Amino acid sequence: MVGAHGGNFYQDFDISWGDGRAKILDGGQLMTLSLDKTSGSGFQSKNQYLFGKIDMQIKLVPGNSAGTVTAYYLSSQGPNHDEIDFEFLGNLSGDPYILHTNVFTQGKGNREQQFYLWFDPTKDFHTYSVLWNPSNVIFLVDGIPIRVFKNNQAIGVPFPEKQPMKLYSSLWDAEDWATRGGQVKTDWSKAPFSASFRNFQASACIWSSGKSSCGRTTTGSGPTGNGWFDQELDATSQRWLRWVRNNYMIYNYCTDVKRFPQGLPPECLHS
């Protein structure tokens, strides 16, 4: 049975750190994280997942958020961990946020892609989603795909498919690198900084006691009867992906030849 649930932070999440800076409000409908000079804060899902479609609506730190990072990511445990990252890098008032994405497999990352957003992410809630199945990892913003990491194990690229992951979020101070490579520091007179979360939804395979709620079947339309289990980008989604890449992508590890003098990673040449 696939776990399709969400909407109540008391039920789905534990506050993991922050000494009271993370708060669950509105009867479990809203979570806020705050950051001041002493500490940031964070929360994590009670469940572990091995494949799923995970959605969260987030409203980011408004105003001068330089030096702050709001992170929203799936991660397994241990040194050879898998991880799927959204990180929102703060800005000076009036400058756009940078959405930083990365994928770690078997403890190895270095797969950063960065984007500007086509809206102000501090004015209202927007939906940030990960669709993770045996074929690919798709990052989505308001349902629009911005990045795809395909299962390229056939050419020797590890893919996150064996380690269950929890969902984490945190708001923390990264002034040494977050804004213009660390040139712009956090203005603590603007603290506390706060980000808000709501409408968590997970249609996912829950991992518990060494077993998946989805069973073993991985063929057809998936063990779940849910379209996400074998979903790939259709023609319309591919057009949206191109639109985002052409207009809003500002960094792509796959074009950074200086960084990979021995040659670009194999998935870059394959895509």
PDB file of C-alpha atoms in Angstrom:
ATOM      1  CA  MET A   1       0.000   0.000   0.000  1.00  0.00           C
ATOM      2  CA  VAL A   2       1.404   3.371  -0.970  1.00  0.00           C
ATOM      3  CA  GLY A   3       1.381   6.055   1.691  1.00  0.00           C
ATOM      4  CA  ALA A   4      -0.618   9.024   0.464  1.00  0.00           C
ATOM      5  CA  HIS A   5      -0.843  11.467   3.292  1.00  0.00           C
ATOM      6  CA  GLY A   6       0.065  14.902   4.460  1.00  0.00           C
ATOM      7  CA  GLY A   7      -1.257  18.150   5.679  1.00  0.00           C
ATOM      8  CA  ASN A   8      -0.575  17.865   9.415  1.00  0.00           C
ATOM      9  CA  PHE A   9       2.869  18.707  10.739  1.00  0.00           C
ATOM     10  CA  TYR A  10       2.218  17.162  14.163  1.00  0.00           C
ATOM     11  CA  GLN A  11       1.467  13.858  12.480  1.00  0.00           C
ATOM     12  CA  ASP A  12       4.179  13.832   9.798  1.00  0.00           C
ATOM     13  CA  PHE A  13       7.202  15.656  11.260  1.00  0.00           C
ATOM     14  CA  ASP A  14       9.458  16.025  14.284  1.00  0.00           C
ATOM     15  CA  ILE A  15      11.177  19.293  15.094  1.00  0.00           C
ATOM     16  CA  SER A  16      14.819  18.247  15.058  1.00  0.00           C
ATOM     17  CA  TRP A  17      16.694  21.314  16.304  1.00  0.00           C
ATOM     18  CA  GLY A  18      16.465  25.005  17.102  1.00  0.00           C
ATOM     19  CA  ASP A  19      15.461  25.375  20.779  1.00  0.00           C
ATOM     20  CA  GLY A  20      11.944  26.586  20.107  1.00  0.00           C
ATOM     21  CA  ARG A  21      12.756  28.397  16.851  1.00  0.00           C
ATOM     22  CA  ALA A  22      10.720  25.869  14.866  1.00  0.00           C
ATOM     23  CA  LYS A  23       6.996  26.172  15.555  1.00  0.00           C
ATOM     24  CA  ILE A  24       3.948  24.160  14.497  1.00  0.00           C
ATOM     25  CA  LEU A  25       0.909  26.461  14.273  1.00  0.00           C
ATOM     26  CA  ASP A  26      -2.738  26.494  13.161  1.00  0.00           C
ATOM     27  CA  GLY A  27      -3.498  23.064  14.601  1.00  0.00           C
ATOM     28  CA  GLY A  28      -0.687  21.438  12.632  1.00  0.00           C
ATOM     29  CA  GLN A  29      -1.415  23.135   9.296  1.00  0.00           C
ATOM     30  CA  LEU A  30       1.627  25.439   9.331  1.00  0.00           C
ATOM     31  CA  MET A  31       5.300  25.113  10.283  1.00  0.00           C
ATOM     32  CA  THR A  32       7.615  28.102  10.684  1.00  0.00           C
ATOM     33  CA  LEU A  33      11.396  28.038  11.002  1.00  0.00           C
ATOM     34  CA  SER A  34      13.381  30.981  12.306  1.00  0.00           C
ATOM     35  CA  LEU A  35      17.027  31.983  12.429  1.00  0.00           C
ATOM     36  CA  ASP A  36      18.782  34.450  14.700  1.00  0.00           C
ATOM     37  CA  LYS A  37      22.416  35.032  15.564  1.00  0.00           C
ATOM     38  CA  THR A  38      22.411  32.167  18.076  1.00  0.00           C
ATOM     39  CA  SER A  39      20.822  29.408  16.018  1.00  0.00           C
ATOM     40  CA  GLY A  40      18.726  28.331  13.079  1.00  0.00           C
ATOM     41  CA  SER A  41      16.130  25.544  13.195  1.00  0.00           C
ATOM     42  CA  GLY A  42      14.918  22.488  11.344  1.00  0.00           C
ATOM     43  CA  PHE A  43      12.469  19.611  11.127  1.00  0.00           C
ATOM     44  CA  GLN A  44      12.422  16.092   9.659  1.00  0.00           C
ATOM     45  CA  SER A  45       9.790  13.611   8.552  1.00  0.00           C
ATOM     46  CA  LYS A  46       8.801  10.773  10.850  1.00  0.00           C
ATOM     47  CA  ASN A  47       8.630   8.446   7.827  1.00  0.00           C
ATOM     48  CA  GLN A  48      11.386   7.255   5.530  1.00  0.00           C
ATOM     49  CA  TYR A  49      10.591   6.962   1.834  1.00  0.00           C
ATOM     50  CA  LEU A  50      11.982   4.875  -0.997  1.00  0.00           C
ATOM     51  CA  PHE A  51      10.430   6.536  -4.094  1.00  0.00           C
ATOM     52  CA  GLY A  52       7.560   8.960  -4.039  1.00  0.00           C
ATOM     53  CA  LYS A  53       6.132  12.293  -5.075  1.00  0.00           C
ATOM     54  CA  ILE A  54       6.706  14.791  -2.282  1.00  0.00           C
ATOM     55  CA  ASP A  55       5.192  18.304  -2.329  1.00  0.00           C
ATOM     56  CA  MET A  56       5.649  21.196   0.080  1.00  0.00           C
ATOM     57  CA  GLN A  57       4.446  24.771  -0.138  1.00  0.00           C
ATOM     58  CA  ILE A  58       7.094  27.191   1.119  1.00  0.00           C
ATOM     59  CA  LYS A  59       7.168  30.949   1.624  1.00  0.00           C
ATOM     60  CA  LEU A  60      10.769  32.141   1.902  1.00  0.00           C
ATOM     61  CA  VAL A  61      12.444  34.731   4.146  1.00  0.00           C
ATOM     62  CA  PRO A  62      11.359  38.207   2.920  1.00  0.00           C
ATOM     63  CA  GLY A  63      13.425  41.380   2.652  1.00  0.00           C
ATOM     64  CA  ASN A  64      17.189  41.303   3.091  1.00  0.00           C
ATOM     65  CA  SER A  65      17.827  37.580   3.501  1.00  0.00           C
ATOM     66  CA  ALA A  66      21.503  37.669   2.446  1.00  0.00           C
ATOM     67  CA  GLY A  67      23.570  34.934   4.086  1.00  0.00           C
ATOM     68  CA  THR A  68      20.575  32.741   4.913  1.00  0.00           C
ATOM     69  CA  VAL A  69      19.781  29.366   3.381  1.00  0.00           C
ATOM     70  CA  THR A  70      16.403  27.651   3.485  1.00  0.00           C
ATOM     71  CA  ALA A  71      17.011  23.974   2.704  1.00  0.00           C
ATOM     72  CA  TYR A  72      14.387  21.395   1.727  1.00  0.00           C
ATOM     73  CA  TYR A  73      15.769  17.975   0.874  1.00  0.00           C
ATOM     74  CA  LEU A  74      15.535  14.201   0.995  1.00  0.00           C
ATOM     75  CA  SER A  75      18.507  12.408   2.516  1.00  0.00           C
ATOM     76  CA  SER A  76      19.531   8.934   3.641  1.00  0.00           C
ATOM     77  CA  GLN A  77      21.924   8.316   6.535  1.00  0.00           C
ATOM     78  CA  GLY A  78      25.637   7.534   6.605  1.00  0.00           C
ATOM     79  CA  PRO A  79      28.776   8.554   4.693  1.00  0.00           C
ATOM     80  CA  ASN A  80      27.637   6.960   1.408  1.00  0.00           C
ATOM     81  CA  HIS A  81      24.309   8.722   1.588  1.00  0.00           C
ATOM     82  CA  ASP A  82      21.922   9.659  -1.201  1.00  0.00           C
ATOM     83  CA  GLU A  83      20.408  13.139  -1.209  1.00  0.00           C
ATOM     84  CA  ILE A  84      18.075  15.248  -3.362  1.00  0.00           C
ATOM     85  CA  ASP A  85      18.413  18.959  -2.555  1.00  0.00           C
ATOM     86  CA  PHE A  86      16.515  22.185  -2.933  1.00  0.00           C
ATOM     87  CA  GLU A  87      18.398  25.072  -1.282  1.00  0.00           C
ATOM     88  CA  PHE A  88      17.185  28.657  -1.465  1.00  0.00           C
ATOM     89  CA  LEU A  89      20.076  31.098  -1.184  1.00  0.00           C
ATOM     90  CA  GLY A  90      19.112  34.424   0.385  1.00  0.00           C
ATOM     91  CA  ASN A  91      19.628  37.804  -1.221  1.00  0.00           C
ATOM     92  CA  LEU A  92      19.878  41.517  -0.727  1.00  0.00           C
ATOM     93  CA  SER A  93      16.463  43.173  -0.917  1.00  0.00           C
ATOM     94  CA  GLY A  94      15.447  43.490  -4.537  1.00  0.00           C
ATOM     95  CA  ASP A  95      17.842  40.825  -5.847  1.00  0.00           C
ATOM     96  CA  PRO A  96      16.405  37.468  -6.912  1.00  0.00           C
ATOM     97  CA  TYR A  97      16.726  34.381  -4.749  1.00  0.00           C
ATOM     98  CA  ILE A  98      18.907  31.627  -6.202  1.00  0.00           C
ATOM     99  CA  LEU A  99      17.438  28.127  -6.176  1.00  0.00           C
ATOM    100  CA  HIS A 100      20.375  25.742  -5.782  1.00  0.00           C
ATOM    101  CA  THR A 101      19.787  22.045  -6.586  1.00  0.00           C
ATOM    102  CA  ASN A 102      22.048  19.039  -6.145  1.00  0.00           C
ATOM    103  CA  VAL A 103      21.883  15.249  -6.264  1.00  0.00           C
ATOM    104  CA  PHE A 104      24.147  13.028  -4.160  1.00  0.00           C
ATOM    105  CA  THR A 105      24.530   9.329  -4.916  1.00  0.00           C
ATOM    106  CA  GLN A 106      26.646   7.037  -2.731  1.00  0.00           C
ATOM    107  CA  GLY A 107      28.016  10.063  -0.876  1.00  0.00           C
ATOM    108  CA  LYS A 108      29.112  11.936  -3.998  1.00  0.00           C
ATOM    109  CA  GLY A 109      27.504  15.222  -5.040  1.00  0.00           C
ATOM    110  CA  ASN A 110      29.094  17.934  -7.241  1.00  0.00           C
ATOM    111  CA  ARG A 111      26.009  17.984  -9.460  1.00  0.00           C
ATOM    112  CA  GLU A 112      24.836  21.529  -8.826  1.00  0.00           C
ATOM    113  CA  GLN A 113      22.373  23.351 -11.036  1.00  0.00           C
ATOM    114  CA  GLN A 114      21.169  26.823 -10.081  1.00  0.00           C
ATOM    115  CA  PHE A 115      18.166  28.847 -11.187  1.00  0.00           C
ATOM    116  CA  TYR A 116      16.456  32.158 -10.699  1.00  0.00           C
ATOM    117  CA  LEU A 117      12.723  31.880 -10.097  1.00  0.00           C
ATOM    118  CA  TRP A 118      10.117  33.552 -12.320  1.00  0.00           C
ATOM    119  CA  PHE A 119       8.253  34.963  -9.304  1.00  0.00           C
ATOM    120  CA  ASP A 120       9.032  36.462  -5.893  1.00  0.00           C
ATOM    121  CA  PRO A 121       9.172  33.407  -3.576  1.00  0.00           C
ATOM    122  CA  THR A 122       8.774  35.585  -0.459  1.00  0.00           C
ATOM    123  CA  LYS A 123       5.402  37.116  -1.351  1.00  0.00           C
ATOM    124  CA  ASP A 124       3.354  33.930  -1.286  1.00  0.00           C
ATOM    125  CA  PHE A 125       3.531  30.158  -0.932  1.00  0.00           C
ATOM    126  CA  HIS A 126       4.742  28.162  -3.937  1.00  0.00           C
ATOM    127  CA  THR A 127       4.877  24.389  -4.328  1.00  0.00           C
ATOM    128  CA  TYR A 128       8.295  22.695  -4.531  1.00  0.00           C
ATOM    129  CA  SER A 129       8.172  19.007  -5.430  1.00  0.00           C
ATOM    130  CA  VAL A 130      10.425  16.009  -5.885  1.00  0.00           C
ATOM    131  CA  LEU A 131       9.178  13.172  -8.065  1.00  0.00           C
ATOM    132  CA  TRP A 132      11.526  10.252  -7.406  1.00  0.00           C
ATOM    133  CA  ASN A 133      10.975   6.878  -9.055  1.00  0.00           C
ATOM    134  CA  PRO A 134      13.187   4.094 -10.457  1.00  0.00           C
ATOM    135  CA  SER A 135      13.597   5.956 -13.774  1.00  0.00           C
ATOM    136  CA  ASN A 136      14.406   9.503 -12.712  1.00  0.00           C
ATOM    137  CA  VAL A 137      14.409  12.274 -10.143  1.00  0.00           C
ATOM    138  CA  ILE A 138      12.380  15.289 -11.292  1.00  0.00           C
ATOM    139  CA  PHE A 139      12.541  18.646  -9.487  1.00  0.00           C
ATOM    140  CA  LEU A 140       9.360  20.714  -9.940  1.00  0.00           C
ATOM    141  CA  VAL A 141       8.327  24.258  -9.030  1.00  0.00           C
ATOM    142  CA  ASP A 142       4.552  24.853  -9.100  1.00  0.00           C
ATOM    143  CA  GLY A 143       4.298  21.699 -11.210  1.00  0.00           C
ATOM    144  CA  ILE A 144       6.857  22.936 -13.774  1.00  0.00           C
ATOM    145  CA  PRO A 145       9.899  20.647 -14.148  1.00  0.00           C
ATOM    146  CA  ILE A 146      13.177  22.517 -13.702  1.00  0.00           C
ATOM    147  CA  ARG A 147      15.593  19.583 -13.570  1.00  0.00           C
ATOM    148  CA  VAL A 148      15.727  15.861 -14.318  1.00  0.00           C
ATOM    149  CA  PHE A 149      18.354  13.402 -13.060  1.00  0.00           C
ATOM    150  CA  LYS A 150      17.900  10.191 -15.018  1.00  0.00           C
ATOM    151  CA  ASN A 151      18.761   6.679 -13.967  1.00  0.00           C
ATOM    152  CA  ASN A 152      21.999   6.229 -15.927  1.00  0.00           C
ATOM    153  CA  GLN A 153      23.310   3.159 -14.120  1.00  0.00           C
ATOM    154  CA  ALA A 154      23.774   1.549 -17.535  1.00  0.00           C
ATOM    155  CA  ILE A 155      26.712   3.940 -18.102  1.00  0.00           C
ATOM    156  CA  GLY A 156      28.065   3.579 -14.577  1.00  0.00           C
ATOM    157  CA  VAL A 157      26.371   6.536 -12.842  1.00  0.00           C
ATOM    158  CA  PRO A 158      24.951   5.558  -9.424  1.00  0.00           C
ATOM    159  CA  PHE A 159      21.259   6.308  -8.901  1.00  0.00           C
ATOM    160  CA  PRO A 160      19.431   6.746  -5.575  1.00  0.00           C
ATOM    161  CA  GLU A 161      17.301   3.598  -5.436  1.00  0.00           C
ATOM    162  CA  LYS A 162      18.446   1.450  -2.530  1.00  0.00           C
ATOM    163  CA  GLN A 163      18.560   3.767   0.480  1.00  0.00           C
ATOM    164  CA  PRO A 164      15.373   5.093   2.078  1.00  0.00           C
ATOM    165  CA  MET A 165      15.380   8.822   2.754  1.00  0.00           C
ATOM    166  CA  LYS A 166      13.711  11.153   5.211  1.00  0.00           C
ATOM    167  CA  LEU A 167      12.525  14.631   4.245  1.00  0.00           C
ATOM    168  CA  TYR A 168      14.322  17.464   6.032  1.00  0.00           C
ATOM    169  CA  SER A 169      14.058  21.219   6.098  1.00  0.00           C
ATOM    170  CA  SER A 170      16.185  23.811   7.836  1.00  0.00           C
ATOM    171  CA  LEU A 171      16.854  27.532   7.967  1.00  0.00           C
ATOM    172  CA  TRP A 172      20.451  28.343   8.773  1.00  0.00           C
ATOM    173  CA  ASP A 173      23.248  30.888   8.463  1.00  0.00           C
ATOM    174  CA  ALA A 174      25.640  30.302   5.551  1.00  0.00           C
ATOM    175  CA  GLU A 175      27.026  33.804   5.210  1.00  0.00           C
ATOM    176  CA  ASP A 176      30.475  32.448   4.358  1.00  0.00           C
ATOM    177  CA  TRP A 177      29.192  31.255   0.942  1.00  0.00           C
ATOM    178  CA  ALA A 178      25.456  31.723   0.338  1.00  0.00           C
ATOM    179  CA  THR A 179      25.229  35.216  -1.139  1.00  0.00           C
ATOM    180  CA  ARG A 180      27.668  36.142  -3.922  1.00  0.00           C
ATOM    181  CA  GLY A 181      30.111  33.530  -2.732  1.00  0.00           C
ATOM    182  CA  GLY A 182      30.161  34.964   0.777  1.00  0.00           C
ATOM    183  CA  GLN A 183      30.812  38.586  -0.201  1.00  0.00           C
ATOM    184  CA  VAL A 184      27.487  39.701   1.272  1.00  0.00           C
ATOM    185  CA  LYS A 185      27.146  38.899   4.984  1.00  0.00           C
ATOM    186  CA  THR A 186      24.037  38.393   7.087  1.00  0.00           C
ATOM    187  CA  ASP A 187      22.535  41.625   8.469  1.00  0.00           C
ATOM    188  CA  TRP A 188      21.646  40.471  11.981  1.00  0.00           C
ATOM    189  CA  SER A 189      19.727  43.686  12.667  1.00  0.00           C
ATOM    190  CA  LYS A 190      17.029  42.145  10.420  1.00  0.00           C
ATOM    191  CA  ALA A 191      16.799  38.957  12.546  1.00  0.00           C
ATOM    192  CA  PRO A 192      14.904  36.867  13.329  1.00  0.00           C
ATOM    193  CA  PHE A 193      14.537  35.575   9.775  1.00  0.00           C
ATOM    194  CA  SER A 194      11.548  33.310   9.185  1.00  0.00           C
ATOM    195  CA  ALA A 195      10.303  30.893   6.498  1.00  0.00           C
ATOM    196  CA  SER A 196       6.890  29.170   6.438  1.00  0.00           C
ATOM    197  CA  PHE A 197       5.768  25.717   5.270  1.00  0.00           C
ATOM    198  CA  ARG A 198       2.322  24.245   4.604  1.00  0.00           C
ATOM    199  CA  ASN A 199       0.393  21.652   2.549  1.00  0.00           C
ATOM    200  CA  PHE A 200       2.923  18.847   2.778  1.00  0.00           C
ATOM    201  CA  GLN A 201       1.767  15.928   0.613  1.00  0.00           C
ATOM    202  CA  ALA A 202       3.507  12.609   0.116  1.00  0.00           C
ATOM    203  CA  SER A 203       2.289   9.984  -2.293  1.00  0.00           C
ATOM    204  CA  ALA A 204       5.130   7.636  -1.566  1.00  0.00           C
ATOM    205  CA  CYS A 205       6.485   4.207  -0.712  1.00  0.00           C
ATOM    206  CA  ILE A 206       7.046   4.266   3.039  1.00  0.00           C
ATOM    207  CA  TRP A 207      10.013   2.250   4.274  1.00  0.00           C
ATOM    208  CA  SER A 208       9.616   0.535   7.608  1.00  0.00           C
ATOM    209  CA  SER A 209      11.312  -2.469   9.276  1.00  0.00           C
ATOM    210  CA  GLY A 210      13.328  -3.184   6.131  1.00  0.00           C
ATOM    211  CA  LYS A 211      10.285  -3.284   3.851  1.00  0.00           C
ATOM    212  CA  SER A 212       8.552  -0.930   1.438  1.00  0.00           C
ATOM    213  CA  SER A 213       4.819  -0.255   1.676  1.00  0.00           C
ATOM    214  CA  CYS A 214       4.806  -0.622  -2.123  1.00  0.00           C
ATOM    215  CA  GLY A 215       5.910  -4.262  -2.137  1.00  0.00           C
ATOM    216  CA  ARG A 216       8.395  -5.596  -4.634  1.00  0.00           C
ATOM    217  CA  THR A 217       6.713  -5.007  -7.967  1.00  0.00           C
ATOM    218  CA  THR A 218       8.385  -2.362 -10.085  1.00  0.00           C
ATOM    219  CA  THR A 219       6.837  -2.983 -13.477  1.00  0.00           C
ATOM    220  CA  GLY A 220       3.860  -1.605 -15.331  1.00  0.00           C
ATOM    221  CA  SER A 221       2.295   1.397 -13.712  1.00  0.00           C
ATOM    222  CA  GLY A 222       4.022   0.578 -10.477  1.00  0.00           C
ATOM    223  CA  PRO A 223       2.880  -1.339  -7.430  1.00  0.00           C
ATOM    224  CA  THR A 224       0.959   1.665  -6.258  1.00  0.00           C
ATOM    225  CA  GLY A 225      -1.470   2.278  -9.062  1.00  0.00           C
ATOM    226  CA  ASN A 226      -0.062   5.801  -8.933  1.00  0.00           C
ATOM    227  CA  GLY A 227       1.090   7.472 -12.120  1.00  0.00           C
ATOM    228  CA  TRP A 228       4.208   8.882 -10.465  1.00  0.00           C
ATOM    229  CA  PHE A 229       5.913   5.492 -10.075  1.00  0.00           C
ATOM    230  CA  ASP A 230       6.894   5.242 -13.739  1.00  0.00           C
ATOM    231  CA  GLN A 231       6.332   8.852 -14.776  1.00  0.00           C
ATOM    232  CA  GLU A 232       8.753  10.495 -17.155  1.00  0.00           C
ATOM    233  CA  LEU A 233       8.513  13.861 -18.846  1.00  0.00           C
ATOM    234  CA  ASP A 234       5.932  14.059 -21.621  1.00  0.00           C
ATOM    235  CA  ALA A 235       6.303  16.464 -24.560  1.00  0.00           C
ATOM    236  CA  THR A 236       4.617  19.351 -22.733  1.00  0.00           C
ATOM    237  CA  SER A 237       6.812  18.886 -19.652  1.00  0.00           C
ATOM    238  CA  GLN A 238       9.914  18.782 -21.850  1.00  0.00           C
ATOM    239  CA  ARG A 239       8.912  22.134 -23.353  1.00  0.00           C
ATOM    240  CA  TRP A 240       8.542  23.616 -19.873  1.00  0.00           C
ATOM    241  CA  LEU A 241      11.928  22.189 -18.882  1.00  0.00           C
ATOM    242  CA  ARG A 242      13.541  23.838 -21.925  1.00  0.00           C
ATOM    243  CA  TRP A 243      11.812  27.122 -21.096  1.00  0.00           C
ATOM    244  CA  VAL A 244      13.246  27.069 -17.564  1.00  0.00           C
ATOM    245  CA  ARG A 245      16.723  26.068 -18.740  1.00  0.00           C
ATOM    246  CA  ASN A 246      16.794  28.717 -21.481  1.00  0.00           C
ATOM    247  CA  ASN A 247      15.497  31.564 -19.334  1.00  0.00           C
ATOM    248  CA  TYR A 248      16.288  30.902 -15.679  1.00  0.00           C
ATOM    249  CA  MET A 249      19.210  28.494 -15.325  1.00  0.00           C
ATOM    250  CA  ILE A 250      22.324  30.347 -14.137  1.00  0.00           C
ATOM    251  CA  TYR A 251      24.717  27.471 -13.402  1.00  0.00           C
ATOM    252  CA  ASN A 252      24.994  23.929 -14.710  1.00  0.00           C
ATOM    253  CA  TYR A 253      27.795  21.591 -13.607  1.00  0.00           C
ATOM    254  CA  CYS A 254      27.420  19.837 -16.954  1.00  0.00           C
ATOM    255  CA  THR A 255      28.805  22.865 -18.818  1.00  0.00           C
ATOM    256  CA  ASP A 256      31.559  23.732 -16.323  1.00  0.00           C
ATOM    257  CA  VAL A 257      34.550  22.358 -18.213  1.00  0.00           C
ATOM    258  CA  LYS A 258      37.058  24.198 -15.968  1.00  0.00           C
ATOM    259  CA  ARG A 259      35.772  22.236 -13.009  1.00  0.00           C
ATOM    260  CA  PHE A 260      36.175  18.844 -14.703  1.00  0.00           C
ATOM    261  CA  PRO A 261      39.536  18.997 -16.530  1.00  0.00           C
ATOM    262  CA  GLN A 262      39.488  15.198 -16.900  1.00  0.00           C
ATOM    263  CA  GLY A 263      36.172  15.443 -18.776  1.00  0.00           C
ATOM    264  CA  LEU A 264      32.552  16.104 -17.866  1.00  0.00           C
ATOM    265  CA  PRO A 265      30.676  13.507 -15.786  1.00  0.00           C
ATOM    266  CA  PRO A 266      29.218  10.721 -17.969  1.00  0.00           C
ATOM    267  CA  GLU A 267      25.569  11.677 -17.354  1.00  0.00           C
ATOM    268  CA  CYS A 268      26.293  15.119 -18.867  1.00  0.00           C
ATOM    269  CA  LEU A 269      27.401  13.687 -22.183  1.00  0.00           C
ATOM    270  CA  HIS A 270      24.496  11.268 -22.182  1.00  0.00           C
ATOM    271  CA  SER A 271      21.621  13.668 -21.558  1.00  0.00           C
TER     272      SER A 271
END
